PDB file of C-alpha atoms in Angstrom:
ATOM      1  CA  UNK A   1     265.921 342.677  -2.640  1.00 92.00           C
ATOM      2  CA  UNK A   2     262.839 342.545  -4.847  1.00 96.00           C
ATOM      3  CA  UNK A   3     262.837 346.357  -4.947  1.00 97.00           C
ATOM      4  CA  UNK A   4     265.589 345.906  -7.550  1.00 97.00           C
ATOM      5  CA  UNK A   5     263.828 343.173  -9.559  1.00 97.00           C
ATOM      6  CA  UNK A   6     262.561 344.775 -12.814  1.00 97.00           C
ATOM      7  CA  UNK A   7     259.453 343.766 -14.753  1.00 96.00           C
ATOM      8  CA  UNK A   8     257.616 344.651 -17.937  1.00 96.00           C
ATOM      9  CA  UNK A   9     260.515 344.248 -20.383  1.00 97.00           C
ATOM     10  CA  UNK A  10     259.314 341.104 -22.192  1.00 97.00           C
ATOM     11  CA  UNK A  11     257.881 342.838 -25.257  1.00 94.00           C
ATOM     12  CA  UNK A  12     259.667 346.186 -25.080  1.00 94.00           C
ATOM     13  CA  UNK A  13     262.631 346.186 -25.405  1.00 96.00           C
ATOM     14  CA  UNK A  14     262.906 342.395 -24.935  1.00 97.00           C
ATOM     15  CA  UNK A  15     264.607 340.273 -22.276  1.00 98.00           C
ATOM     16  CA  UNK A  16     268.136 340.267 -23.705  1.00 98.00           C
ATOM     17  CA  UNK A  17     268.125 343.944 -24.663  1.00 97.00           C
ATOM     18  CA  UNK A  18     266.942 345.063 -21.230  1.00 98.00           C
ATOM     19  CA  UNK A  19     268.825 342.639 -18.997  1.00 98.00           C
ATOM     20  CA  UNK A  20     272.181 342.887 -20.793  1.00 98.00           C
ATOM     21  CA  UNK A  21     273.024 346.337 -19.452  1.00 97.00           C
ATOM     22  CA  UNK A  22     272.544 348.651 -16.475  1.00 97.00           C
ATOM     23  CA  UNK A  23     269.121 350.307 -16.459  1.00 96.00           C
ATOM     24  CA  UNK A  24     268.085 353.261 -14.246  1.00 94.00           C
ATOM     25  CA  UNK A  25     264.642 353.482 -12.702  1.00 95.00           C
ATOM     26  CA  UNK A  26     261.716 353.869 -15.061  1.00 94.00           C
ATOM     27  CA  UNK A  27     258.015 353.628 -14.316  1.00 93.00           C
ATOM     28  CA  UNK A  28     257.582 351.027 -17.084  1.00 94.00           C
ATOM     29  CA  UNK A  29     260.002 348.562 -15.471  1.00 96.00           C
ATOM     30  CA  UNK A  30     259.216 349.275 -11.779  1.00 94.00           C
ATOM     31  CA  UNK A  31     262.574 348.411 -10.160  1.00 96.00           C
ATOM     32  CA  UNK A  32     264.296 351.202  -8.239  1.00 97.00           C
ATOM     33  CA  UNK A  33     267.444 350.351 -10.186  1.00 97.00           C
ATOM     34  CA  UNK A  34     268.880 347.514 -12.247  1.00 97.00           C
ATOM     35  CA  UNK A  35     272.616 346.826 -12.070  1.00 98.00           C
ATOM     36  CA  UNK A  36     273.122 344.613 -15.132  1.00 97.00           C
ATOM     37  CA  UNK A  37     273.257 340.871 -15.934  1.00 97.00           C
ATOM     38  CA  UNK A  38     275.600 340.067 -13.054  1.00 97.00           C
ATOM     39  CA  UNK A  39     272.941 341.415 -10.685  1.00 98.00           C
ATOM     40  CA  UNK A  40     270.218 339.383 -12.453  1.00 98.00           C
ATOM     41  CA  UNK A  41     272.299 336.259 -11.793  1.00 98.00           C
ATOM     42  CA  UNK A  42     273.106 337.164  -8.164  1.00 98.00           C
ATOM     43  CA  UNK A  43     269.519 338.199  -7.432  1.00 98.00           C
ATOM     44  CA  UNK A  44     268.203 334.781  -8.379  1.00 98.00           C
ATOM     45  CA  UNK A  45     271.050 332.914  -6.685  1.00 98.00           C
ATOM     46  CA  UNK A  46     269.916 334.566  -3.449  1.00 97.00           C
ATOM     47  CA  UNK A  47     266.203 334.411  -4.221  1.00 96.00           C
ATOM     48  CA  UNK A  48     266.057 330.671  -4.926  1.00 97.00           C
ATOM     49  CA  UNK A  49     266.986 329.456  -1.408  1.00 97.00           C
ATOM     50  CA  UNK A  50     264.858 332.250   0.051  1.00 96.00           C
ATOM     51  CA  UNK A  51     261.859 330.765  -1.769  1.00 96.00           C
ATOM     52  CA  UNK A  52     262.696 327.486  -0.027  1.00 97.00           C
ATOM     53  CA  UNK A  53     262.638 329.281   3.332  1.00 97.00           C
ATOM     54  CA  UNK A  54     259.228 330.755   2.509  1.00 97.00           C
ATOM     55  CA  UNK A  55     257.967 327.212   1.887  1.00 97.00           C
ATOM     56  CA  UNK A  56     259.452 326.055   5.202  1.00 97.00           C
ATOM     57  CA  UNK A  57     257.709 328.964   6.926  1.00 96.00           C
ATOM     58  CA  UNK A  58     254.344 328.017   5.443  1.00 97.00           C
ATOM     59  CA  UNK A  59     254.814 324.402   6.565  1.00 97.00           C
ATOM     60  CA  UNK A  60     255.737 325.552  10.084  1.00 95.00           C
ATOM     61  CA  UNK A  61     252.487 327.521  10.205  1.00 95.00           C
ATOM     62  CA  UNK A  62     250.621 324.345   9.256  1.00 96.00           C
ATOM     63  CA  UNK A  63     252.291 322.470  12.121  1.00 95.00           C
ATOM     64  CA  UNK A  64     250.054 324.480  14.456  1.00 95.00           C
ATOM     65  CA  UNK A  65     247.142 322.307  13.259  1.00 96.00           C
ATOM     66  CA  UNK A  66     247.210 319.186  15.436  1.00 94.00           C
ATOM     67  CA  UNK A  67     245.788 315.681  14.884  1.00 94.00           C
ATOM     68  CA  UNK A  68     243.070 316.446  17.446  1.00 94.00           C
ATOM     69  CA  UNK A  69     241.701 319.412  15.483  1.00 96.00           C
ATOM     70  CA  UNK A  70     238.529 319.145  13.411  1.00 95.00           C
ATOM     71  CA  UNK A  71     238.527 317.326  10.075  1.00 97.00           C
ATOM     72  CA  UNK A  72     238.079 320.477   7.970  1.00 97.00           C
ATOM     73  CA  UNK A  73     241.205 322.060   9.459  1.00 97.00           C
ATOM     74  CA  UNK A  74     243.249 318.925   8.783  1.00 97.00           C
ATOM     75  CA  UNK A  75     242.013 318.623   5.179  1.00 98.00           C
ATOM     76  CA  UNK A  76     242.794 322.265   4.400  1.00 98.00           C
ATOM     77  CA  UNK A  77     246.221 321.907   6.044  1.00 98.00           C
ATOM     78  CA  UNK A  78     246.942 318.890   3.830  1.00 98.00           C
ATOM     79  CA  UNK A  79     245.897 320.771   0.661  1.00 98.00           C
ATOM     80  CA  UNK A  80     248.047 323.731   1.716  1.00 98.00           C
ATOM     81  CA  UNK A  81     251.036 321.439   2.263  1.00 98.00           C
ATOM     82  CA  UNK A  82     250.666 319.905  -1.206  1.00 98.00           C
ATOM     83  CA  UNK A  83     250.334 323.387  -2.738  1.00 98.00           C
ATOM     84  CA  UNK A  84     253.464 324.517  -0.895  1.00 98.00           C
ATOM     85  CA  UNK A  85     255.367 321.551  -2.354  1.00 98.00           C
ATOM     86  CA  UNK A  86     254.210 322.449  -5.880  1.00 98.00           C
ATOM     87  CA  UNK A  87     255.129 326.094  -5.273  1.00 98.00           C
ATOM     88  CA  UNK A  88     258.695 325.439  -4.182  1.00 97.00           C
ATOM     89  CA  UNK A  89     259.323 322.991  -7.060  1.00 98.00           C
ATOM     90  CA  UNK A  90     258.026 325.204  -9.853  1.00 98.00           C
ATOM     91  CA  UNK A  91     259.418 328.469  -8.480  1.00 97.00           C
ATOM     92  CA  UNK A  92     262.835 326.814  -8.240  1.00 98.00           C
ATOM     93  CA  UNK A  93     262.548 325.730 -11.878  1.00 98.00           C
ATOM     94  CA  UNK A  94     261.469 329.256 -12.848  1.00 98.00           C
ATOM     95  CA  UNK A  95     264.403 330.894 -11.058  1.00 97.00           C
ATOM     96  CA  UNK A  96     266.859 328.343 -12.428  1.00 98.00           C
ATOM     97  CA  UNK A  97     265.861 328.908 -16.064  1.00 98.00           C
ATOM     98  CA  UNK A  98     264.740 332.536 -16.225  1.00 98.00           C
ATOM     99  CA  UNK A  99     267.057 333.839 -13.530  1.00 98.00           C
ATOM    100  CA  UNK A 100     270.293 331.945 -12.905  1.00 98.00           C
ATOM    101  CA  UNK A 101     270.561 330.327 -16.338  1.00 98.00           C
ATOM    102  CA  UNK A 102     269.532 333.420 -18.283  1.00 98.00           C
ATOM    103  CA  UNK A 103     271.869 335.690 -16.307  1.00 98.00           C
ATOM    104  CA  UNK A 104     274.868 333.436 -16.894  1.00 98.00           C
ATOM    105  CA  UNK A 105     273.996 333.011 -20.586  1.00 98.00           C
ATOM    106  CA  UNK A 106     273.934 336.783 -21.074  1.00 98.00           C
ATOM    107  CA  UNK A 107     277.264 337.152 -19.254  1.00 98.00           C
ATOM    108  CA  UNK A 108     278.861 334.404 -21.379  1.00 98.00           C
ATOM    109  CA  UNK A 109     277.561 335.971 -24.588  1.00 98.00           C
ATOM    110  CA  UNK A 110     278.979 339.371 -23.664  1.00 98.00           C
ATOM    111  CA  UNK A 111     282.349 337.893 -22.686  1.00 98.00           C
ATOM    112  CA  UNK A 112     282.636 335.905 -25.924  1.00 98.00           C
ATOM    113  CA  UNK A 113     281.706 338.999 -27.928  1.00 98.00           C
ATOM    114  CA  UNK A 114     284.325 341.067 -26.074  1.00 97.00           C
ATOM    115  CA  UNK A 115     286.952 338.414 -26.863  1.00 98.00           C
ATOM    116  CA  UNK A 116     285.999 338.515 -30.532  1.00 97.00           C
ATOM    117  CA  UNK A 117     284.760 334.926 -30.525  1.00 98.00           C
ATOM    118  CA  UNK A 118     281.209 335.967 -31.406  1.00 98.00           C
ATOM    119  CA  UNK A 119     280.393 338.378 -34.198  1.00 97.00           C
ATOM    120  CA  UNK A 120     277.657 341.021 -33.801  1.00 97.00           C
ATOM    121  CA  UNK A 121     275.408 338.893 -36.000  1.00 98.00           C
ATOM    122  CA  UNK A 122     276.036 335.856 -33.844  1.00 98.00           C
ATOM    123  CA  UNK A 123     275.231 337.875 -30.724  1.00 98.00           C
ATOM    124  CA  UNK A 124     271.913 338.816 -32.319  1.00 98.00           C
ATOM    125  CA  UNK A 125     271.259 335.131 -32.915  1.00 98.00           C
ATOM    126  CA  UNK A 126     272.010 334.263 -29.285  1.00 98.00           C
ATOM    127  CA  UNK A 127     269.798 337.134 -28.134  1.00 98.00           C
ATOM    128  CA  UNK A 128     266.974 335.802 -30.282  1.00 98.00           C
ATOM    129  CA  UNK A 129     267.309 332.330 -28.724  1.00 98.00           C
ATOM    130  CA  UNK A 130     267.328 333.734 -25.183  1.00 98.00           C
ATOM    131  CA  UNK A 131     264.321 335.953 -25.895  1.00 98.00           C
ATOM    132  CA  UNK A 132     262.511 332.924 -27.292  1.00 98.00           C
ATOM    133  CA  UNK A 133     263.308 330.938 -24.154  1.00 98.00           C
ATOM    134  CA  UNK A 134     262.057 333.803 -21.971  1.00 98.00           C
ATOM    135  CA  UNK A 135     258.706 333.819 -23.784  1.00 98.00           C
ATOM    136  CA  UNK A 136     258.391 330.030 -24.143  1.00 98.00           C
ATOM    137  CA  UNK A 137     254.872 328.894 -23.112  1.00 98.00           C
ATOM    138  CA  UNK A 138     256.264 326.044 -20.995  1.00 98.00           C
ATOM    139  CA  UNK A 139     259.358 327.440 -19.246  1.00 98.00           C
ATOM    140  CA  UNK A 140     259.282 331.180 -19.981  1.00 98.00           C
ATOM    141  CA  UNK A 141     259.744 333.893 -17.389  1.00 97.00           C
ATOM    142  CA  UNK A 142     256.191 335.267 -17.633  1.00 95.00           C
ATOM    143  CA  UNK A 143     252.846 333.628 -18.347  1.00 96.00           C
ATOM    144  CA  UNK A 144     254.325 330.163 -18.894  1.00 98.00           C
ATOM    145  CA  UNK A 145     253.177 326.836 -17.464  1.00 98.00           C
ATOM    146  CA  UNK A 146     256.052 326.862 -14.966  1.00 98.00           C
ATOM    147  CA  UNK A 147     255.458 330.475 -13.943  1.00 98.00           C
ATOM    148  CA  UNK A 148     251.680 330.213 -13.614  1.00 98.00           C
ATOM    149  CA  UNK A 149     251.805 326.882 -11.770  1.00 98.00           C
ATOM    150  CA  UNK A 150     254.226 328.231  -9.184  1.00 98.00           C
ATOM    151  CA  UNK A 151     252.301 331.482  -8.784  1.00 98.00           C
ATOM    152  CA  UNK A 152     248.866 329.902  -8.301  1.00 98.00           C
ATOM    153  CA  UNK A 153     250.324 327.213  -6.043  1.00 98.00           C
ATOM    154  CA  UNK A 154     251.577 329.776  -3.535  1.00 98.00           C
ATOM    155  CA  UNK A 155     248.197 331.521  -3.538  1.00 98.00           C
ATOM    156  CA  UNK A 156     246.378 328.269  -2.772  1.00 98.00           C
ATOM    157  CA  UNK A 157     249.018 327.365  -0.178  1.00 98.00           C
ATOM    158  CA  UNK A 158     248.361 330.640   1.652  1.00 98.00           C
ATOM    159  CA  UNK A 159     244.578 330.482   1.215  1.00 98.00           C
ATOM    160  CA  UNK A 160     244.183 326.936   2.521  1.00 98.00           C
ATOM    161  CA  UNK A 161     246.689 327.537   5.331  1.00 98.00           C
ATOM    162  CA  UNK A 162     244.574 330.483   6.461  1.00 98.00           C
ATOM    163  CA  UNK A 163     241.396 328.364   6.310  1.00 98.00           C
ATOM    164  CA  UNK A 164     243.058 325.535   8.245  1.00 98.00           C
ATOM    165  CA  UNK A 165     244.292 327.844  11.003  1.00 97.00           C
ATOM    166  CA  UNK A 166     240.917 329.578  11.182  1.00 97.00           C
ATOM    167  CA  UNK A 167     238.984 326.313  11.558  1.00 97.00           C
ATOM    168  CA  UNK A 168     241.491 325.074  14.130  1.00 96.00           C
ATOM    169  CA  UNK A 169     240.901 328.257  16.146  1.00 94.00           C
ATOM    170  CA  UNK A 170     244.639 328.526  16.762  1.00 88.00           C
ATOM    171  CA  UNK A 171     245.229 331.993  15.283  1.00 93.00           C
ATOM    172  CA  UNK A 172     243.082 335.187  15.272  1.00 94.00           C
ATOM    173  CA  UNK A 173     241.540 336.116  11.928  1.00 96.00           C
ATOM    174  CA  UNK A 174     243.379 339.434  11.115  1.00 97.00           C
ATOM    175  CA  UNK A 175     246.797 337.844  10.362  1.00 97.00           C
ATOM    176  CA  UNK A 176     245.011 335.157   8.334  1.00 98.00           C
ATOM    177  CA  UNK A 177     243.527 337.842   6.089  1.00 98.00           C
ATOM    178  CA  UNK A 178     247.049 339.216   5.611  1.00 98.00           C
ATOM    179  CA  UNK A 179     248.269 335.686   4.828  1.00 98.00           C
ATOM    180  CA  UNK A 180     245.761 335.402   1.971  1.00 98.00           C
ATOM    181  CA  UNK A 181     246.792 338.883   0.775  1.00 98.00           C
ATOM    182  CA  UNK A 182     250.423 337.690   0.732  1.00 98.00           C
ATOM    183  CA  UNK A 183     249.457 334.748  -1.472  1.00 98.00           C
ATOM    184  CA  UNK A 184     247.518 336.958  -3.859  1.00 98.00           C
ATOM    185  CA  UNK A 185     250.298 339.533  -4.225  1.00 98.00           C
ATOM    186  CA  UNK A 186     252.904 336.837  -4.883  1.00 98.00           C
ATOM    187  CA  UNK A 187     250.566 335.171  -7.361  1.00 98.00           C
ATOM    188  CA  UNK A 188     250.426 338.445  -9.298  1.00 97.00           C
ATOM    189  CA  UNK A 189     254.227 338.752  -9.392  1.00 97.00           C
ATOM    190  CA  UNK A 190     257.346 338.446  -7.250  1.00 96.00           C
ATOM    191  CA  UNK A 191     258.883 341.495  -8.966  1.00 96.00           C
ATOM    192  CA  UNK A 192     258.645 345.108  -7.861  1.00 95.00           C
ATOM    193  CA  UNK A 193     256.187 346.249  -6.419  1.00 95.00           C
ATOM    194  CA  UNK A 194     254.191 343.056  -5.730  1.00 97.00           C
ATOM    195  CA  UNK A 195     257.098 341.013  -4.376  1.00 97.00           C
ATOM    196  CA  UNK A 196     258.106 343.503  -1.664  1.00 97.00           C
ATOM    197  CA  UNK A 197     254.446 343.904  -0.638  1.00 98.00           C
ATOM    198  CA  UNK A 198     253.926 340.127  -0.517  1.00 98.00           C
ATOM    199  CA  UNK A 199     257.012 339.314   1.527  1.00 97.00           C
ATOM    200  CA  UNK A 200     256.410 342.311   3.787  1.00 97.00           C
ATOM    201  CA  UNK A 201     252.931 340.956   4.541  1.00 98.00           C
ATOM    202  CA  UNK A 202     254.350 337.490   5.238  1.00 97.00           C
ATOM    203  CA  UNK A 203     256.820 338.936   7.750  1.00 97.00           C
ATOM    204  CA  UNK A 204     253.972 340.720   9.546  1.00 97.00           C
ATOM    205  CA  UNK A 205     251.905 337.514   9.568  1.00 97.00           C
ATOM    206  CA  UNK A 206     254.797 335.453  10.939  1.00 95.00           C
ATOM    207  CA  UNK A 207     255.512 337.864  13.801  1.00 96.00           C
ATOM    208  CA  UNK A 208     251.805 338.245  14.567  1.00 96.00           C
ATOM    209  CA  UNK A 209     251.299 334.474  14.843  1.00 95.00           C
ATOM    210  CA  UNK A 210     254.528 334.064  16.831  1.00 93.00           C
ATOM    211  CA  UNK A 211     253.457 336.783  19.287  1.00 94.00           C
ATOM    212  CA  UNK A 212     249.910 335.435  19.609  1.00 91.00           C
ATOM    213  CA  UNK A 213     251.049 331.869  20.166  1.00 88.00           C
ATOM    214  CA  UNK A 214     253.671 332.954  22.672  1.00 86.00           C
ATOM    215  CA  UNK A 215     251.118 334.938  24.643  1.00 80.00           C
ATOM    216  CA  UNK A 216     248.697 331.990  24.677  1.00 76.00           C
ATOM    217  CA  UNK A 217     251.413 329.672  25.954  1.00 71.00           C
ATOM    218  CA  UNK A 218     252.239 332.217  28.644  1.00 59.00           C
ATOM    219  CA  UNK A 219     248.585 332.386  29.686  1.00 54.00           C
ATOM    220  CA  UNK A 220     248.439 328.582  29.801  1.00 54.00           C
ATOM    221  CA  UNK A 221     251.484 328.481  32.062  1.00 58.00           C
ATOM    222  CA  UNK A 222     249.926 331.064  34.366  1.00 48.00           C
ATOM    223  CA  UNK A 223     246.716 329.046  34.506  1.00 46.00           C
ATOM    224  CA  UNK A 224     248.644 325.857  35.281  1.00 57.00           C
ATOM    225  CA  UNK A 225     250.633 327.625  37.985  1.00 52.00           C
ATOM    226  CA  UNK A 226     247.397 328.993  39.456  1.00 48.00           C
ATOM    227  CA  UNK A 227     245.848 325.539  39.600  1.00 45.00           C
ATOM    228  CA  UNK A 228     249.000 324.107  41.142  1.00 60.00           C
ATOM    229  CA  UNK A 229     249.102 326.838  43.787  1.00 52.00           C
ATOM    230  CA  UNK A 230     245.429 326.302  44.574  1.00 46.00           C
ATOM    231  CA  UNK A 231     245.977 322.540  44.970  1.00 58.00           C
ATOM    232  CA  UNK A 232     248.993 323.147  47.183  1.00 58.00           C
ATOM    233  CA  UNK A 233     246.939 325.486  49.348  1.00 52.00           C
ATOM    234  CA  UNK A 234     244.152 322.922  49.726  1.00 55.00           C
ATOM    235  CA  UNK A 235     246.657 320.252  50.688  1.00 61.00           C
TER     236      UNK A 235
END
């Protein structure tokens, strides 16, 4: 989905100008294609709950760390959990304002203009307000407090989760390196190409951990069965 999430339009031509119409692929804006403001709205309607699922996935990884593990693992798991909470809150705010809200505002502006209820000058005024919101230092779509907080939170969530799992000796180190790489890529951006790379890495990490843990449980069962058979034979 993020393959069709454009970037790099903040200053040229501006958020409203770019997002208000269909845009083909261009190297400046990364996305393979952009289908217009209705797609911008739909993209973020889908993306917002998916971000929640990413947070759930990170917390499930942390559940591997048990109360009997060493103190360092438990502290890092706690920090990762707090970071995950911050991530899901601020990314939801970001998607709500710069994605869902902005998409619907552009659609409403275009509809009112088509009905003759907004003049071209009034449309320019609305566009100016929306562009200003997009670049606002607190809630803007790029480089704002909301955006940066959410982005750095997911990096620290991934980093400290990897450290916790490493210290707990529950997961081999290669997928943990990929987990940190996921956090870094998503910290850079969730748009094309960083978003697809980040979520692709997370999928690999999840399957790797699932496979490793499943194999370990299978080995434990075999060991238990072997002990049981040996005891039965002695009896």
